[in-house]
Coordinates of C-alpha atoms and ligand atoms in Angstrom, one line a residue:
M108 CA -27.6 -56.8 -16.0
S109 CA -26.1 -55.5 -19.8
A110 CA -27.2 -57.0 -23.1
I111 CA -24.9 -60.0 -24.7
P112 CA -24.3 -59.8 -28.3
H113 CA -25.0 -62.7 -30.0
H114 CA -22.4 -62.5 -31.9
I115 CA -19.0 -60.8 -31.7
A116 CA -16.8 -60.5 -34.6
I117 CA -13.0 -59.2 -33.8
V118 CA -10.1 -57.8 -35.5
M119 CA -6.6 -59.2 -33.8
D120 CA -4.6 -56.6 -34.4
G121 CA -1.4 -55.4 -32.5
N122 CA 0.6 -59.0 -32.5
G123 CA 3.8 -58.7 -34.3
R124 CA 4.0 -54.8 -32.0
W125 CA 3.2 -57.0 -29.2
A126 CA 6.4 -58.9 -30.0
T127 CA 8.7 -56.3 -31.7
R128 CA 8.7 -54.4 -28.0
R129 CA 9.8 -57.5 -26.5
C130 CA 12.5 -57.9 -29.5
L131 CA 10.9 -61.1 -30.5
P132 CA 10.1 -62.5 -34.5
R133 CA 6.6 -61.2 -35.1
V134 CA 5.5 -64.9 -35.6
A135 CA 6.1 -65.4 -31.5
G136 CA 3.5 -62.8 -31.5
H137 CA 1.1 -64.6 -33.5
K138 CA 2.1 -67.7 -31.2
K139 CA 0.8 -65.4 -28.1
G140 CA -2.2 -64.4 -30.4
V141 CA -3.4 -67.8 -30.7
D142 CA -3.5 -67.8 -26.6
A143 CA -5.5 -65.0 -26.0
L144 CA -8.0 -66.4 -28.8
R145 CA -8.2 -70.0 -26.8
A146 CA -9.4 -67.7 -24.0
C147 CA -11.4 -65.7 -25.8
V148 CA -13.5 -68.6 -27.4
R149 CA -13.8 -69.5 -24.1
H150 CA -14.9 -66.7 -22.4
C151 CA -17.6 -65.8 -25.6
G152 CA -18.9 -69.6 -24.8
E153 CA -19.1 -68.7 -20.8
R154 CA -21.1 -65.6 -21.2
G155 CA -23.8 -66.7 -23.6
V156 CA -22.5 -65.3 -27.1
K157 CA -23.6 -67.5 -29.5
V158 CA -21.3 -66.4 -32.7
L159 CA -17.8 -65.4 -32.6
T160 CA -16.1 -64.0 -35.8
V161 CA -12.3 -63.8 -36.1
F162 CA -10.2 -62.1 -38.6
A163 CA -6.9 -64.2 -39.0
F164 CA -5.2 -63.5 -42.4
S165 CA -6.8 -61.1 -44.7
S166 CA -6.8 -61.4 -48.5
E167 CA -4.2 -58.6 -48.2
N168 CA -1.8 -60.3 -45.6
W169 CA -0.5 -63.0 -48.3
N170 CA 2.0 -59.6 -49.3
R171 CA 3.9 -60.2 -46.3
P172 CA 7.5 -61.2 -46.0
P173 CA 7.8 -65.3 -47.1
E174 CA 8.4 -66.2 -43.7
E175 CA 5.6 -64.0 -41.8
V176 CA 3.1 -65.9 -44.2
S177 CA 4.4 -69.0 -43.9
G178 CA 5.0 -68.9 -40.0
L179 CA 1.1 -68.5 -40.0
M180 CA 0.1 -71.0 -42.1
E181 CA 2.3 -73.8 -39.9
L182 CA 0.6 -71.8 -37.0
L183 CA -2.5 -72.3 -38.3
A184 CA -1.8 -76.2 -38.5
M185 CA -0.6 -76.7 -35.3
A186 CA -3.3 -74.8 -33.6
L187 CA -5.6 -76.5 -35.4
S188 CA -4.1 -80.2 -34.5
R189 CA -3.5 -79.5 -30.8
E190 CA -7.4 -77.3 -29.9
V191 CA -9.7 -78.8 -32.1
P192 CA -10.2 -81.8 -29.8
K193 CA -10.9 -79.4 -26.8
L194 CA -13.2 -77.8 -29.7
K195 CA -15.1 -80.6 -29.9
S196 CA -15.1 -81.0 -26.3
E197 CA -16.5 -78.1 -25.5
G198 CA -19.4 -77.7 -27.7
V199 CA -17.7 -75.1 -30.6
R200 CA -18.4 -75.6 -33.9
I201 CA -15.4 -74.2 -36.3
H202 CA -16.0 -72.8 -39.4
F203 CA -13.3 -71.5 -41.9
V204 CA -14.4 -68.6 -43.9
G205 CA -12.4 -67.4 -47.0
D206 CA -10.7 -68.0 -50.5
R207 CA -8.9 -71.3 -49.7
S208 CA -7.5 -71.8 -53.4
G209 CA -4.5 -69.8 -52.9
L210 CA -3.9 -72.5 -49.7
S211 CA -2.0 -75.6 -49.6
E212 CA -3.7 -78.8 -50.1
K213 CA -2.7 -79.9 -46.5
V214 CA -3.4 -77.0 -45.0
R215 CA -7.0 -77.2 -47.0
A216 CA -7.7 -81.1 -45.7
G217 CA -6.9 -79.7 -42.2
L218 CA -9.9 -76.9 -42.5
A219 CA -12.3 -79.5 -43.7
Q220 CA -11.0 -81.9 -41.0
A221 CA -11.5 -79.5 -38.6
E222 CA -15.2 -78.3 -39.8
A223 CA -16.2 -82.1 -39.7
A224 CA -14.9 -83.0 -36.4
T225 CA -17.0 -80.3 -34.8
A226 CA -20.2 -80.0 -37.1
A227 CA -22.8 -81.8 -34.7
N228 CA -21.9 -78.8 -32.0
T229 CA -24.1 -75.9 -31.0
R230 CA -23.0 -74.2 -27.9
L231 CA -21.1 -71.6 -29.7
V232 CA -20.1 -70.9 -33.8
F233 CA -16.6 -69.8 -34.3
N234 CA -15.9 -68.4 -37.8
V235 CA -12.1 -68.4 -38.6
C236 CA -12.0 -65.5 -41.2
F237 CA -8.9 -66.8 -43.5
S238 CA -7.6 -65.9 -46.5
Y239 CA -10.7 -63.8 -46.1
G240 CA -11.7 -60.0 -47.3
G241 CA -15.1 -58.1 -47.4
R242 CA -14.7 -57.5 -50.9
W243 CA -13.6 -60.9 -51.6
D244 CA -16.7 -62.0 -50.5
I245 CA -19.3 -59.2 -52.1
A246 CA -18.0 -60.3 -55.2
Q247 CA -17.7 -63.8 -54.7
A248 CA -21.1 -63.6 -53.2
A249 CA -22.5 -62.0 -56.8
A250 CA -20.6 -64.5 -58.7
R251 CA -22.5 -67.1 -57.7
L252 CA -25.8 -65.3 -58.0
A253 CA -24.7 -64.5 -61.8
D254 CA -23.5 -68.2 -62.6
R255 CA -27.4 -69.3 -61.4
G256 CA -28.9 -66.5 -63.5
E257 CA -30.4 -65.0 -60.0
P258 CA -31.4 -61.3 -60.1
I259 CA -29.3 -59.5 -57.2
T260 CA -31.2 -58.1 -54.9
E261 CA -30.1 -57.0 -50.6
Q262 CA -31.7 -60.8 -49.9
S263 CA -30.2 -62.6 -52.6
L264 CA -26.5 -61.3 -52.1
D265 CA -27.2 -61.7 -48.3
R266 CA -28.2 -65.5 -48.8
A267 CA -24.6 -65.6 -51.0
M268 CA -22.2 -64.5 -48.7
A269 CA -20.3 -66.9 -46.7
L270 CA -21.4 -65.9 -43.2
A271 CA -25.1 -66.3 -44.5
D272 CA -25.9 -69.0 -41.6
V273 CA -25.7 -66.7 -39.1
P274 CA -26.9 -63.4 -38.2
D275 CA -24.9 -59.9 -38.9
P276 CA -22.5 -59.1 -35.8
D277 CA -23.6 -57.2 -33.4
L278 CA -20.6 -55.9 -31.5
L279 CA -17.0 -55.9 -33.9
I280 CA -14.4 -55.1 -31.8
R281 CA -10.5 -54.2 -33.1
T282 CA -7.9 -54.4 -31.1
G283 CA -4.0 -52.4 -31.3
G284 CA -5.4 -49.4 -31.4
E285 CA -6.2 -48.7 -35.2
R286 CA -9.9 -47.4 -36.2
R287 CA -10.7 -48.9 -39.3
L288 CA -12.1 -52.0 -40.5
S289 CA -9.3 -53.0 -42.6
N290 CA -11.6 -54.9 -45.3
F291 CA -13.3 -57.0 -43.1
L292 CA -17.0 -57.9 -43.2
L293 CA -18.5 -55.1 -45.2
W294 CA -21.5 -56.2 -46.0
Q295 CA -22.1 -57.7 -42.5
A296 CA -20.7 -54.9 -40.3
A297 CA -23.6 -52.2 -41.6
Y298 CA -25.1 -51.7 -38.0
S299 CA -22.3 -53.3 -35.8
E300 CA -21.6 -51.6 -32.6
L301 CA -18.1 -50.5 -33.1
Y302 CA -15.8 -50.8 -30.3
F303 CA -12.1 -50.0 -30.4
T304 CA -9.1 -50.2 -27.7
D305 CA -5.5 -50.2 -27.8
K306 CA -4.6 -53.0 -26.2
L307 CA -3.0 -55.3 -28.2
W308 CA -4.2 -58.4 -29.1
P309 CA -2.3 -60.7 -27.3
E310 CA -3.0 -58.9 -24.0
F311 CA -6.6 -59.2 -24.5
N312 CA -7.8 -61.4 -22.2
A313 CA -11.4 -62.1 -20.2
A314 CA -11.9 -58.7 -18.4
E315 CA -10.8 -56.5 -21.7
L316 CA -13.8 -59.0 -23.4
D317 CA -16.2 -58.2 -20.4
A318 CA -15.6 -54.2 -20.9
A319 CA -16.5 -54.7 -24.2
I320 CA -19.4 -56.4 -23.8
A321 CA -20.2 -54.1 -21.1
D322 CA -19.8 -50.7 -23.3
F323 CA -22.5 -52.9 -25.7
G324 CA -24.7 -53.3 -23.2
Q325 CA -25.0 -48.9 -23.0
R326 CA -25.2 -48.9 -26.8
E327 CA -28.6 -47.8 -28.2
R328 CA -29.0 -49.6 -31.6
R329 CA -31.7 -47.6 -33.8
F330 CA -31.4 -49.2 -36.9
G331 CA -32.3 -45.8 -38.6
R332 CA -34.7 -45.1 -36.3
T333 CA -35.2 -42.4 -34.0
S334 CA -34.7 -42.8 -30.5
Q335 CA -38.4 -42.1 -29.5
Q336 CA -39.6 -45.1 -31.5
L337 CA -37.8 -47.5 -29.8
Q338 CA -39.3 -46.7 -26.4
P339 CA -42.2 -48.9 -25.3
P340 CA -45.5 -47.4 -25.5
A341 CA -46.5 -45.8 -22.2
P342 CA -48.6 -47.9 -20.2
R343 CA -52.3 -46.6 -20.6
K344 CA -54.4 -45.2 -17.7
V345 CA -57.0 -46.9 -16.3
A346 CA -59.9 -44.5 -15.3
Ligands
FPP443 C1 -2.7 -58.7 -36.9 O1 -1.6 -58.4 -36.1 C2 -2.5 -60.1 -36.9 C3 -2.6 -61.0 -37.9 C4 -2.2 -60.5 -38.8 C5 -2.9 -62.6 -37.7 C6 -3.6 -62.5 -36.8 C7 -3.5 -64.0 -35.7 C8 -4.1 -64.5 -34.7 C9 -3.9 -63.6 -33.6 C10 -3.1 -66.1 -34.6 C11 -4.4 -66.6 -34.7 C12 -4.1 -67.2 -36.3 C13 -4.0 -68.5 -36.6 C14 -2.9 -68.6 -37.7 C15 -5.0 -69.5 -36.0 P1 -0.3 -57.3 -37.2 O2 0.3 -58.7 -37.0 O3 -0.8 -57.0 -38.1 O4 0.4 -56.7 -35.9 P2 0.8 -55.8 -35.8 O5 -0.3 -54.8 -36.0 O6 1.2 -54.9 -34.4 O7 2.0 -55.5 -36.9

């Protein structure tokens, strides 16, 4: 049996292309993306993954056409009202990560309500990065330390980051064929195993997730050490 990553992070790319190939508006691809996300959350819980972090809306996505931005905001509001009761009963704790200052009062209230409603759950932590950028996170952490007059060290920065409550991702998946981080978890992905697939996000299902987990199980994680250092010591010969 292969190792199960404690924390999986996902760049859910390819919704737009999925829709365009079917002559549908891009927002239809995002809607289908919500379906894929629901299945993914469920499967992570079933496989024993403890933390799932997804990139739902980046700091740079604000520059998309206004109708796509408002479509994503509506989709978020709709997904929250539909999905939160299910997440609550399935033991999922939802947490939103990102700069909430640009969000409407209504959306902000929806995020806070979803977090409060699931706060007691412990089966799976589900971080939704929304209006998020890795550079934003590093800058806000540094600004917080500067405000408090605390020295900036790797440890203090780590504790001030938005995902300070969970260990760094073990496995970072990107769908949609691109092979880049696009400002996702720049700090936390330092030692994540990266997995890229050409599947578009709406096509990413339980079997695809299992394939990524199986691939992860084959990796040797050295964290800067050598292979030999990772080998258990040979058993001592008894005379
Ligand atoms: C990237 O695909 C995807 C996004 C910018 C949005 C991801 C959102 C979801 C999967 C739905 C969940 C969202 C909410 C609001 C809960 P793309 O649009 O860049 O696709 P493309 O590369 O094919 O154009």
